[in-house]
Amino acid sequence: MDKAYLIQLAASTAAVSVLVGLAAWAKIARPVGPLNLARAQELLSEEFPGRSLDQVWVATDGAGALARSGGMALVLCRVGDGFAARQIPWAQAVSSSFRNGRLRIDLSDISAPVATISLPSWPPKDLAA
Amino acid sequence: MKDFNPVQLATPIFIVTIILEIVLARLGKAKANYEARDTAVSLGMGLFSGAAGLLTAGLVVASTLWVYEHRLFEIPMTAIWAWAAIFLLEDLTYYWFHRLSHERRFWWAAHVNHHTSQHYNLSTALRQTWTGGVAGTWALWLPLAFLGFPPAMIAIQKGISLVYQYWIHTEAIRRMPKWFEAVFNTPSHHRVHHARNPRYLDSNYAGILIIWDRLFGTFQPELDEEPCRYGTVKNLATFNILRVAFHEWIGMAADVVRHPRHALGYIFGRPGWSHDGSRDTSVTLKAAWRQQQARAAPEPEAGT
Ligand SMILES: [Zn+2]
Ligand SMILES: [Zn+2]
C-alpha cells in the first residue's frame, strides 16, 4: 500500500468521525417515543400484514414488543430510531432466558441476532391456552 | 484525462453537502433525519468500499483490457457522439445491473448493503457494498469494451453515474420540475426505490435516466398518500458493520448447507425464495398487499 493511499484513508477516516459527531450533536434522529399498545399493534401489523395478534406484550421501557400469533412469536425491537421485526416459534420465545426483568430472545438471524425486551415477568401467567 | 476520477474529485463535495444537510435539518430549514450510529455505518461502508474494490480491481482491469483488445470498432474518446453513446449505453447497463441485483439473491447479497439503512439522507448514498467485485457484476460492463469504448472512458462514465446518484439520496428536495422528473432519476424516484412499502418494492432501478424504468415497466411514482418507509423487507437489528456487510452472504451459505438439494434456488432465486414457500419475496408481499387493498376498497356500487 502506498503512502498517498494511506494518507487519503486517514483523512477520510477523520472526515467520517467529524460527520458522525456532527450527526450526533444535531439531534435530528426521528422522534421515537416509547411504544404503547396501539403503536405496537400498528407496527406489528405493518411488519406482519394479515397476521392475527392473539396477545401483545409491550416492553416496560417501550423499546419493543412481543406478540403471539398462533404458533409463532412476533418480535419487535428498537434499533436506533427505528424498529426491526422477526418471528420465531412461540415455544422458543416462551423458553427464552428471563433475568432481572429482561427477556433475551435469540432470533437466530445473522442480521438480527438477539432482541432484549423488558417485561415484568416471563413467561406470562395470563397465557391464553 | 485517463486519471480523471469523478468519485475522488467529488469527495470534498460529499463532505460539505452532508454537513449542510445536517445543519439545515438542525435549523429546521430542510427535511432530514440522521441517527449517529446509522450515519457511522453508512460512512464506514463507503470508506472501506474502495479498499474492498481493490481486491478485485486487478481482475476487472485485466478482463476489460483483454476484451478491449478484441474490440469490434475503434471508438475515439475525443468525439462528442462517443460520449453521448456511452452515456446512454452505460446507463442502460446500470439499469439491468441494478435490476439483476434486486431480483436474484446472489447479486442481492452484494447490493443489499446499500438498502440496509432505515434512513434516507446523503450519507445513505455512501453506504456502498464491499462485495460487488466478488459478485462479478462488473462483467456486465465488458460488452462496452467489446464494442470499442476505451476502458478509461467506461470507468469515467461509471464514476459520473455514481456521483450523479449521490445527490438524489435526500428528503430535502421534494420534487424537481416536471420535465426533469419525466426524464431523470430524482430524489422522489429514488426514495421509492429505497422504500420497503410493498407497493414500492422492485421499482425505479434507474441510474441517471428514469426512462429505462418507464420503458421496461418498473416505474413507480412516489405517492403523497403513501410516505416511504425506508430499509429492507426485514430490517437489520444491528449496527455491527461486519454483519451489515456480509449478512446476506452468510444467510445464503447457511441455507445452501441446510438444503443442498435446493442450492440453486437459494442462490439464484429471488431474495426471500425458500423451497417450501415459508418465506416472503417481493412478489408474495406485493400480492398480499394487493389482496388487502381489494378487500379494503370493494368495487363501487353502480350509479354512485
Ligand atoms: Zn437498489
Ligand atoms: Zn440508493
Coordinates of C-alpha atoms and ligand atoms in Angstrom, one line a residue:
Chain A
M1 CA 0.0 0.0 0.0
D2 CA 1.5 3.3 -1.0
K3 CA 1.8 6.3 1.3
A4 CA -0.6 8.6 -0.7
Y5 CA -3.3 6.0 -0.3
L6 CA -2.8 5.7 3.5
I7 CA -2.8 9.5 3.9
Q8 CA -6.1 9.6 1.9
L9 CA -7.6 6.8 4.1
A10 CA -6.5 8.6 7.3
A11 CA -8.0 11.9 6.1
S12 CA -11.3 10.2 5.1
T13 CA -11.5 8.4 8.5
A14 CA -11.1 11.8 10.2
A15 CA -13.8 13.3 8.0
V16 CA -16.1 10.4 8.8
S17 CA -15.6 10.9 12.5
V18 CA -16.4 14.6 12.2
L19 CA -19.6 13.9 10.3
V20 CA -20.7 11.2 12.7
G21 CA -20.0 13.6 15.6
L22 CA -22.0 16.3 13.9
A23 CA -24.9 14.0 13.3
A24 CA -24.9 13.1 17.0
W25 CA -24.7 16.7 18.0
A26 CA -27.5 17.8 15.8
K27 CA -30.0 15.5 17.5
I28 CA -32.1 15.1 14.3
A29 CA -33.0 11.5 14.7
R30 CA -36.6 10.5 14.1
P31 CA -38.7 11.2 17.2
V32 CA -39.4 7.8 18.6
G33 CA -41.3 7.8 21.8
P34 CA -41.8 4.7 23.9
L35 CA -44.3 2.2 22.4
N36 CA -47.8 1.9 23.7
L37 CA -50.1 -0.9 22.9
A38 CA -51.8 0.9 20.0
R39 CA -48.5 1.8 18.4
A40 CA -47.1 -1.7 18.9
Q41 CA -50.1 -3.2 17.3
E42 CA -49.9 -0.8 14.4
L43 CA -46.2 -1.6 13.8
L44 CA -46.7 -5.3 14.1
S45 CA -49.5 -5.3 11.6
E46 CA -47.3 -3.2 9.3
E47 CA -44.5 -5.8 9.6
F48 CA -46.7 -8.9 9.5
P49 CA -49.7 -7.9 7.4
G50 CA -52.8 -10.1 7.7
R51 CA -51.5 -12.0 10.8
S52 CA -53.6 -12.3 13.9
L53 CA -52.3 -10.7 17.1
D54 CA -53.7 -13.1 19.7
Q55 CA -51.9 -11.3 22.6
V56 CA -49.4 -8.4 22.7
W57 CA -46.9 -7.6 25.4
V58 CA -45.3 -4.2 25.2
A59 CA -41.9 -3.7 26.9
T60 CA -42.0 -1.8 30.1
D61 CA -39.5 0.8 28.7
G62 CA -41.4 0.9 25.4
A63 CA -38.4 -0.2 23.4
G64 CA -40.0 -3.3 22.0
A65 CA -43.0 -5.7 21.9
L66 CA -43.8 -9.3 21.6
A67 CA -46.9 -10.8 20.2
R68 CA -48.3 -14.3 19.9
S69 CA -49.7 -15.2 16.6
G70 CA -50.8 -18.8 16.5
G71 CA -47.7 -20.9 16.8
M72 CA -45.4 -18.0 16.3
A73 CA -44.0 -15.2 18.3
L74 CA -43.7 -11.9 16.5
V75 CA -40.9 -9.8 18.0
L76 CA -40.4 -6.1 17.6
C77 CA -37.3 -4.3 18.8
R78 CA -36.0 -0.8 18.6
V79 CA -32.9 -0.2 16.5
G80 CA -31.6 3.3 16.8
D81 CA -34.6 5.5 15.9
G82 CA -36.4 2.7 14.0
F83 CA -37.6 -0.8 14.6
A84 CA -36.8 -4.3 13.3
A85 CA -39.1 -7.3 13.5
R86 CA -38.6 -11.1 13.3
Q87 CA -40.7 -14.1 14.0
I88 CA -39.7 -17.3 15.8
P89 CA -41.6 -20.3 17.0
W90 CA -43.7 -19.5 20.1
A91 CA -42.2 -22.3 22.1
Q92 CA -38.7 -20.8 21.6
A93 CA -40.0 -17.4 22.8
V94 CA -41.5 -18.9 25.9
S95 CA -38.3 -20.7 26.9
S96 CA -36.1 -17.6 26.3
S97 CA -33.9 -16.6 29.2
F98 CA -35.5 -14.1 31.6
R99 CA -33.4 -12.4 34.1
N100 CA -33.6 -9.1 36.0
G101 CA -36.7 -8.1 34.2
R102 CA -35.2 -8.6 30.8
L103 CA -36.2 -11.2 28.2
R104 CA -33.3 -12.1 25.9
I105 CA -34.7 -13.6 22.7
D106 CA -32.4 -15.5 20.4
L107 CA -33.6 -14.6 16.9
S108 CA -31.1 -16.9 15.2
D109 CA -30.6 -14.4 12.4
I110 CA -27.3 -13.1 11.4
S111 CA -28.8 -9.7 10.7
A112 CA -30.8 -9.7 13.9
P113 CA -29.0 -11.8 16.5
V114 CA -30.9 -11.0 19.7
A115 CA -33.8 -8.9 20.9
T116 CA -33.9 -7.8 24.5
I117 CA -37.3 -6.9 25.8
S118 CA -38.0 -5.6 29.3
L119 CA -41.1 -7.3 30.9
P120 CA -42.5 -7.5 34.4
S121 CA -42.5 -11.3 34.2
W122 CA -42.0 -14.2 31.8
P123 CA -43.5 -16.5 30.8
P124 CA -46.7 -14.6 31.2
K125 CA -49.1 -16.1 33.8
D126 CA -52.2 -15.0 31.9
L127 CA -51.1 -17.1 29.0
A128 CA -54.1 -17.8 26.7
A129 CA -54.1 -21.6 26.1
Chain B
M1 CA -7.8 12.6 -18.8
K2 CA -7.0 9.0 -18.0
D3 CA -6.5 9.9 -14.3
F4 CA -9.8 11.7 -14.2
N5 CA -11.7 10.1 -11.2
P6 CA -15.1 11.7 -10.7
V7 CA -15.7 10.0 -7.3
Q8 CA -12.4 11.2 -5.9
L9 CA -13.0 14.7 -7.2
A10 CA -16.5 14.7 -5.7
T11 CA -15.4 13.6 -2.2
P12 CA -15.0 17.1 -0.8
I13 CA -18.5 17.9 -2.2
F14 CA -19.9 14.8 -0.4
I15 CA -18.4 16.0 2.9
V16 CA -19.6 19.6 2.6
T17 CA -23.1 18.7 1.4
I18 CA -23.6 16.2 4.3
I19 CA -22.6 18.9 6.7
L20 CA -25.0 21.3 5.0
E21 CA -27.9 18.8 5.1
I22 CA -27.3 18.1 8.9
V23 CA -27.0 21.8 9.7
L24 CA -30.1 22.8 7.7
A25 CA -32.1 20.0 9.3
R26 CA -30.9 21.1 12.7
L27 CA -32.1 24.6 11.9
G28 CA -35.4 23.3 10.7
K29 CA -34.8 24.6 7.2
A30 CA -34.7 21.1 5.5
K31 CA -36.2 17.7 5.9
A32 CA -33.6 15.2 7.0
N33 CA -33.2 12.7 9.8
Y34 CA -29.8 11.5 10.9
E35 CA -29.1 8.9 13.6
A36 CA -25.4 8.8 14.6
R37 CA -24.9 5.0 14.5
D38 CA -26.7 4.7 11.2
T39 CA -24.6 7.5 9.8
A40 CA -21.4 5.8 11.1
V41 CA -22.3 2.6 9.4
S42 CA -23.2 4.3 6.1
L43 CA -20.0 6.3 6.0
G44 CA -17.9 3.3 7.2
M45 CA -19.3 1.2 4.4
G46 CA -18.4 4.0 1.9
L47 CA -14.9 4.5 3.4
F48 CA -13.9 0.8 3.0
S49 CA -15.8 0.0 -0.2
G50 CA -13.0 1.5 -2.2
A51 CA -10.4 -0.6 -0.4
A52 CA -12.6 -3.7 -0.9
G53 CA -12.8 -2.9 -4.6
L54 CA -9.0 -3.0 -4.8
L55 CA -9.1 -6.8 -4.1
T56 CA -10.7 -7.5 -7.4
A57 CA -9.5 -4.4 -9.3
G58 CA -6.7 -6.3 -11.0
L59 CA -9.1 -8.9 -12.4
V60 CA -11.6 -6.2 -13.5
V61 CA -8.9 -4.2 -15.3
A62 CA -7.2 -7.2 -16.9
S63 CA -10.5 -8.6 -18.1
T64 CA -11.6 -5.2 -19.5
L65 CA -8.3 -4.7 -21.3
W66 CA -8.4 -8.2 -22.8
V67 CA -11.9 -7.7 -24.1
Y68 CA -10.9 -4.3 -25.4
E69 CA -8.1 -5.9 -27.4
H70 CA -10.7 -7.9 -29.2
R71 CA -13.0 -4.9 -29.9
L72 CA -15.3 -4.6 -32.8
F73 CA -14.9 -0.9 -33.5
E74 CA -12.5 1.9 -33.0
I75 CA -14.3 4.5 -30.8
P76 CA -12.4 7.8 -30.3
M77 CA -12.5 9.2 -26.7
T78 CA -12.5 12.7 -28.1
A79 CA -15.8 12.5 -30.1
I80 CA -18.9 14.0 -28.7
W81 CA -21.1 11.3 -30.3
A82 CA -19.0 8.7 -28.4
W83 CA -19.7 10.3 -25.1
A84 CA -23.4 10.6 -26.0
A85 CA -23.4 6.9 -26.9
I86 CA -21.6 5.7 -23.8
F87 CA -23.9 7.9 -21.6
L88 CA -26.9 6.0 -22.9
L89 CA -25.3 2.6 -23.1
E90 CA -23.7 2.8 -19.7
D91 CA -26.9 3.9 -18.1
L92 CA -28.8 1.1 -19.8
T93 CA -26.2 -1.4 -18.5
Y94 CA -26.6 0.1 -15.0
Y95 CA -30.4 -0.4 -15.2
W96 CA -30.0 -4.1 -15.8
F97 CA -27.2 -4.5 -13.3
H98 CA -29.4 -2.8 -10.7
R99 CA -32.5 -4.9 -11.6
L100 CA -30.5 -8.1 -11.5
S101 CA -29.1 -7.0 -8.1
H102 CA -32.6 -6.9 -6.7
E103 CA -34.2 -9.8 -8.4
R104 CA -31.6 -12.6 -7.8
R105 CA -30.2 -13.4 -4.4
F106 CA -26.6 -13.9 -5.3
W107 CA -26.3 -10.3 -6.5
W108 CA -28.7 -9.0 -3.9
A109 CA -26.3 -10.3 -1.3
A110 CA -23.8 -7.7 -2.6
H111 CA -26.3 -4.9 -3.2
V112 CA -28.5 -5.3 -0.1
N113 CA -25.9 -3.2 1.8
H114 CA -27.0 -0.1 0.1
H115 CA -30.5 -0.6 1.3
T116 CA -30.0 -1.6 4.9
S117 CA -30.4 1.9 6.3
Q118 CA -33.8 2.9 7.7
H119 CA -32.8 6.4 6.8
Y120 CA -32.7 8.3 3.5
N121 CA -30.2 11.1 3.6
L122 CA -27.0 12.0 1.8
S123 CA -25.0 9.6 4.0
T124 CA -27.1 6.7 2.7
A125 CA -25.7 7.3 -0.8
L126 CA -22.3 6.4 0.5
R127 CA -23.4 3.1 2.0
Q128 CA -21.7 1.2 -0.7
T129 CA -21.1 -2.5 -1.0
W130 CA -17.8 -4.3 -0.1
T131 CA -18.6 -7.4 -2.2
G132 CA -19.5 -6.0 -5.6
G133 CA -16.3 -7.2 -7.1
V134 CA -16.8 -10.7 -5.8
A135 CA -20.4 -10.8 -7.1
G136 CA -18.9 -10.3 -10.5
T137 CA -21.5 -7.8 -11.8
W138 CA -18.7 -5.7 -13.3
A139 CA -18.7 -8.3 -16.2
L140 CA -22.0 -6.6 -17.4
W141 CA -19.9 -3.6 -18.5
L142 CA -17.5 -5.8 -20.6
P143 CA -19.7 -5.6 -23.7
L144 CA -19.0 -1.8 -23.8
A145 CA -15.3 -2.6 -24.1
F146 CA -16.0 -5.2 -26.7
L147 CA -17.9 -2.6 -28.7
G148 CA -14.8 -0.5 -28.6
F149 CA -15.3 2.1 -25.9
P150 CA -11.8 2.7 -24.3
P151 CA -11.7 1.3 -20.7
A152 CA -10.9 4.7 -19.3
M153 CA -14.0 6.1 -20.9
I154 CA -16.1 3.4 -19.4
A155 CA -14.6 4.0 -15.9
I156 CA -15.2 7.7 -16.2
Q157 CA -18.8 7.3 -17.2
K158 CA -19.4 4.8 -14.3
G159 CA -17.9 7.4 -12.0
I160 CA -20.1 10.1 -13.4
S161 CA -23.2 7.9 -12.8
L162 CA -22.2 7.2 -9.2
V163 CA -21.6 10.9 -8.5
Y164 CA -25.0 11.7 -10.1
Q165 CA -26.7 9.2 -7.9
Y166 CA -25.3 10.9 -4.8
W167 CA -27.4 14.0 -4.7
I168 CA -30.7 12.1 -5.1
H169 CA -30.4 10.5 -1.7
T170 CA -32.2 13.2 0.1
E171 CA -35.6 14.1 1.6
A172 CA -34.8 17.8 1.5
I173 CA -35.8 18.0 -2.2
R174 CA -39.4 17.1 -2.7
R175 CA -39.9 17.3 -6.4
M176 CA -37.8 18.6 -9.3
P177 CA -39.5 20.4 -12.2
K178 CA -42.0 18.1 -14.2
W179 CA -39.8 17.8 -17.3
F180 CA -36.8 16.8 -15.1
E181 CA -38.9 14.2 -13.2
A182 CA -40.0 12.8 -16.6
V183 CA -36.5 12.1 -17.9
F184 CA -34.1 11.9 -15.0
N185 CA -33.8 9.9 -11.8
T186 CA -34.6 12.2 -8.9
P187 CA -34.8 12.2 -5.1
S188 CA -38.5 11.4 -5.4
H189 CA -38.0 8.4 -7.8
H190 CA -35.1 7.0 -5.8
R191 CA -36.9 7.4 -2.5
V192 CA -39.4 5.0 -3.9
H193 CA -36.6 2.6 -4.8
H194 CA -35.4 2.7 -1.1
A195 CA -38.8 2.2 0.3
R196 CA -40.0 -1.1 1.9
N197 CA -43.7 -0.5 1.4
P198 CA -45.0 -3.4 -0.6
R199 CA -46.4 -1.2 -3.4
Y200 CA -43.0 0.4 -3.8
L201 CA -40.9 -2.8 -3.9
D202 CA -38.8 -3.6 -7.0
S203 CA -39.2 -0.3 -8.8
N204 CA -37.1 2.6 -10.1
Y205 CA -33.8 0.9 -10.9
A206 CA -32.6 3.9 -12.9
G207 CA -29.1 5.3 -12.6
I208 CA -29.2 8.7 -14.3
L209 CA -32.2 8.4 -16.7
I210 CA -35.6 7.2 -15.3
I211 CA -36.7 6.4 -18.9
W212 CA -35.5 2.8 -18.6
D213 CA -37.9 2.1 -15.8
R214 CA -40.7 3.7 -17.9
L215 CA -39.6 1.6 -20.9
F216 CA -39.3 -1.7 -19.1
G217 CA -42.3 -1.4 -16.8
T218 CA -40.6 -0.9 -13.4
F219 CA -41.5 2.8 -12.9
Q220 CA -43.4 3.7 -9.8
P221 CA -44.1 7.3 -8.9
E222 CA -43.9 8.5 -5.3
L223 CA -47.4 9.0 -4.0
D224 CA -48.3 11.6 -1.4
E225 CA -50.8 9.3 0.3
E226 CA -48.1 6.7 0.8
P227 CA -45.0 8.0 2.5
C228 CA -41.9 5.9 2.0
R229 CA -40.7 3.7 4.8
Y230 CA -37.0 3.0 4.2
G231 CA -34.9 -0.1 4.6
T232 CA -35.3 -3.7 3.6
V233 CA -38.3 -6.0 4.0
K234 CA -36.6 -7.5 7.1
N235 CA -34.7 -4.6 8.6
L236 CA -31.4 -5.2 10.4
A237 CA -31.5 -5.2 14.2
T238 CA -27.8 -4.4 14.5
F239 CA -25.3 -1.6 13.7
N240 CA -22.4 -4.1 13.5
I241 CA -20.8 -3.1 10.2
L242 CA -19.5 -6.7 9.6
R243 CA -23.0 -8.1 9.9
V244 CA -24.3 -5.3 7.6
A245 CA -21.6 -6.1 5.0
F246 CA -21.9 -9.9 5.0
H247 CA -25.3 -10.9 6.4
E248 CA -26.9 -12.0 3.2
W249 CA -23.9 -13.9 2.0
I250 CA -23.8 -15.8 5.4
G251 CA -27.6 -16.3 5.3
M252 CA -27.3 -17.7 1.7
A253 CA -24.5 -20.0 2.6
A254 CA -26.4 -21.3 5.7
D255 CA -29.5 -22.0 3.5
V256 CA -27.3 -23.9 1.0
V257 CA -25.7 -26.0 3.7
R258 CA -29.1 -26.8 5.3
H259 CA -30.8 -27.6 2.0
P260 CA -28.2 -28.6 -0.5
R261 CA -30.8 -30.1 -2.9
H262 CA -32.3 -26.7 -3.3
A263 CA -28.9 -24.8 -3.6
L264 CA -29.7 -23.3 -6.9
G265 CA -33.0 -21.8 -5.7
Y266 CA -31.3 -20.4 -2.6
I267 CA -28.5 -18.8 -4.7
F268 CA -30.2 -17.7 -7.8
G269 CA -33.8 -17.5 -6.8
R270 CA -35.4 -14.2 -5.8
P271 CA -34.4 -12.8 -2.4
G272 CA -36.6 -14.5 0.2
W273 CA -37.2 -17.6 -2.0
S274 CA -37.5 -20.8 0.0
H275 CA -38.0 -24.4 -1.1
D276 CA -41.2 -24.7 1.0
G277 CA -42.6 -21.3 0.3
S278 CA -42.3 -20.4 4.0
R279 CA -40.7 -17.0 3.4
D280 CA -41.8 -13.9 1.7
T281 CA -40.4 -12.5 -1.6
S282 CA -41.3 -9.1 -3.0
V283 CA -43.7 -10.9 -5.3
T284 CA -45.7 -12.5 -2.4
L285 CA -45.6 -9.3 -0.4
K286 CA -46.9 -7.3 -3.3
A287 CA -49.7 -9.9 -4.0
A288 CA -50.7 -9.9 -0.3
W289 CA -50.8 -6.1 -0.3
R290 CA -53.0 -6.0 -3.5
Q291 CA -55.4 -8.5 -1.9
Q292 CA -55.6 -6.4 1.2
Q293 CA -56.3 -3.3 -0.9
A294 CA -59.0 -5.1 -2.8
R295 CA -60.7 -6.2 0.4
A296 CA -60.4 -2.7 2.0
A297 CA -61.9 -1.0 -1.1
P298 CA -64.7 -3.1 -2.6
E299 CA -66.0 -2.3 -6.1
P300 CA -68.0 0.9 -6.0
E301 CA -71.7 0.4 -6.4
A302 CA -73.2 1.1 -9.8
G303 CA -74.6 4.6 -10.1
T304 CA -72.6 6.2 -7.3
Ligands
ZN1 ZN -31.1 -0.9 -5.3
ZN2 ZN -29.7 4.5 -3.4

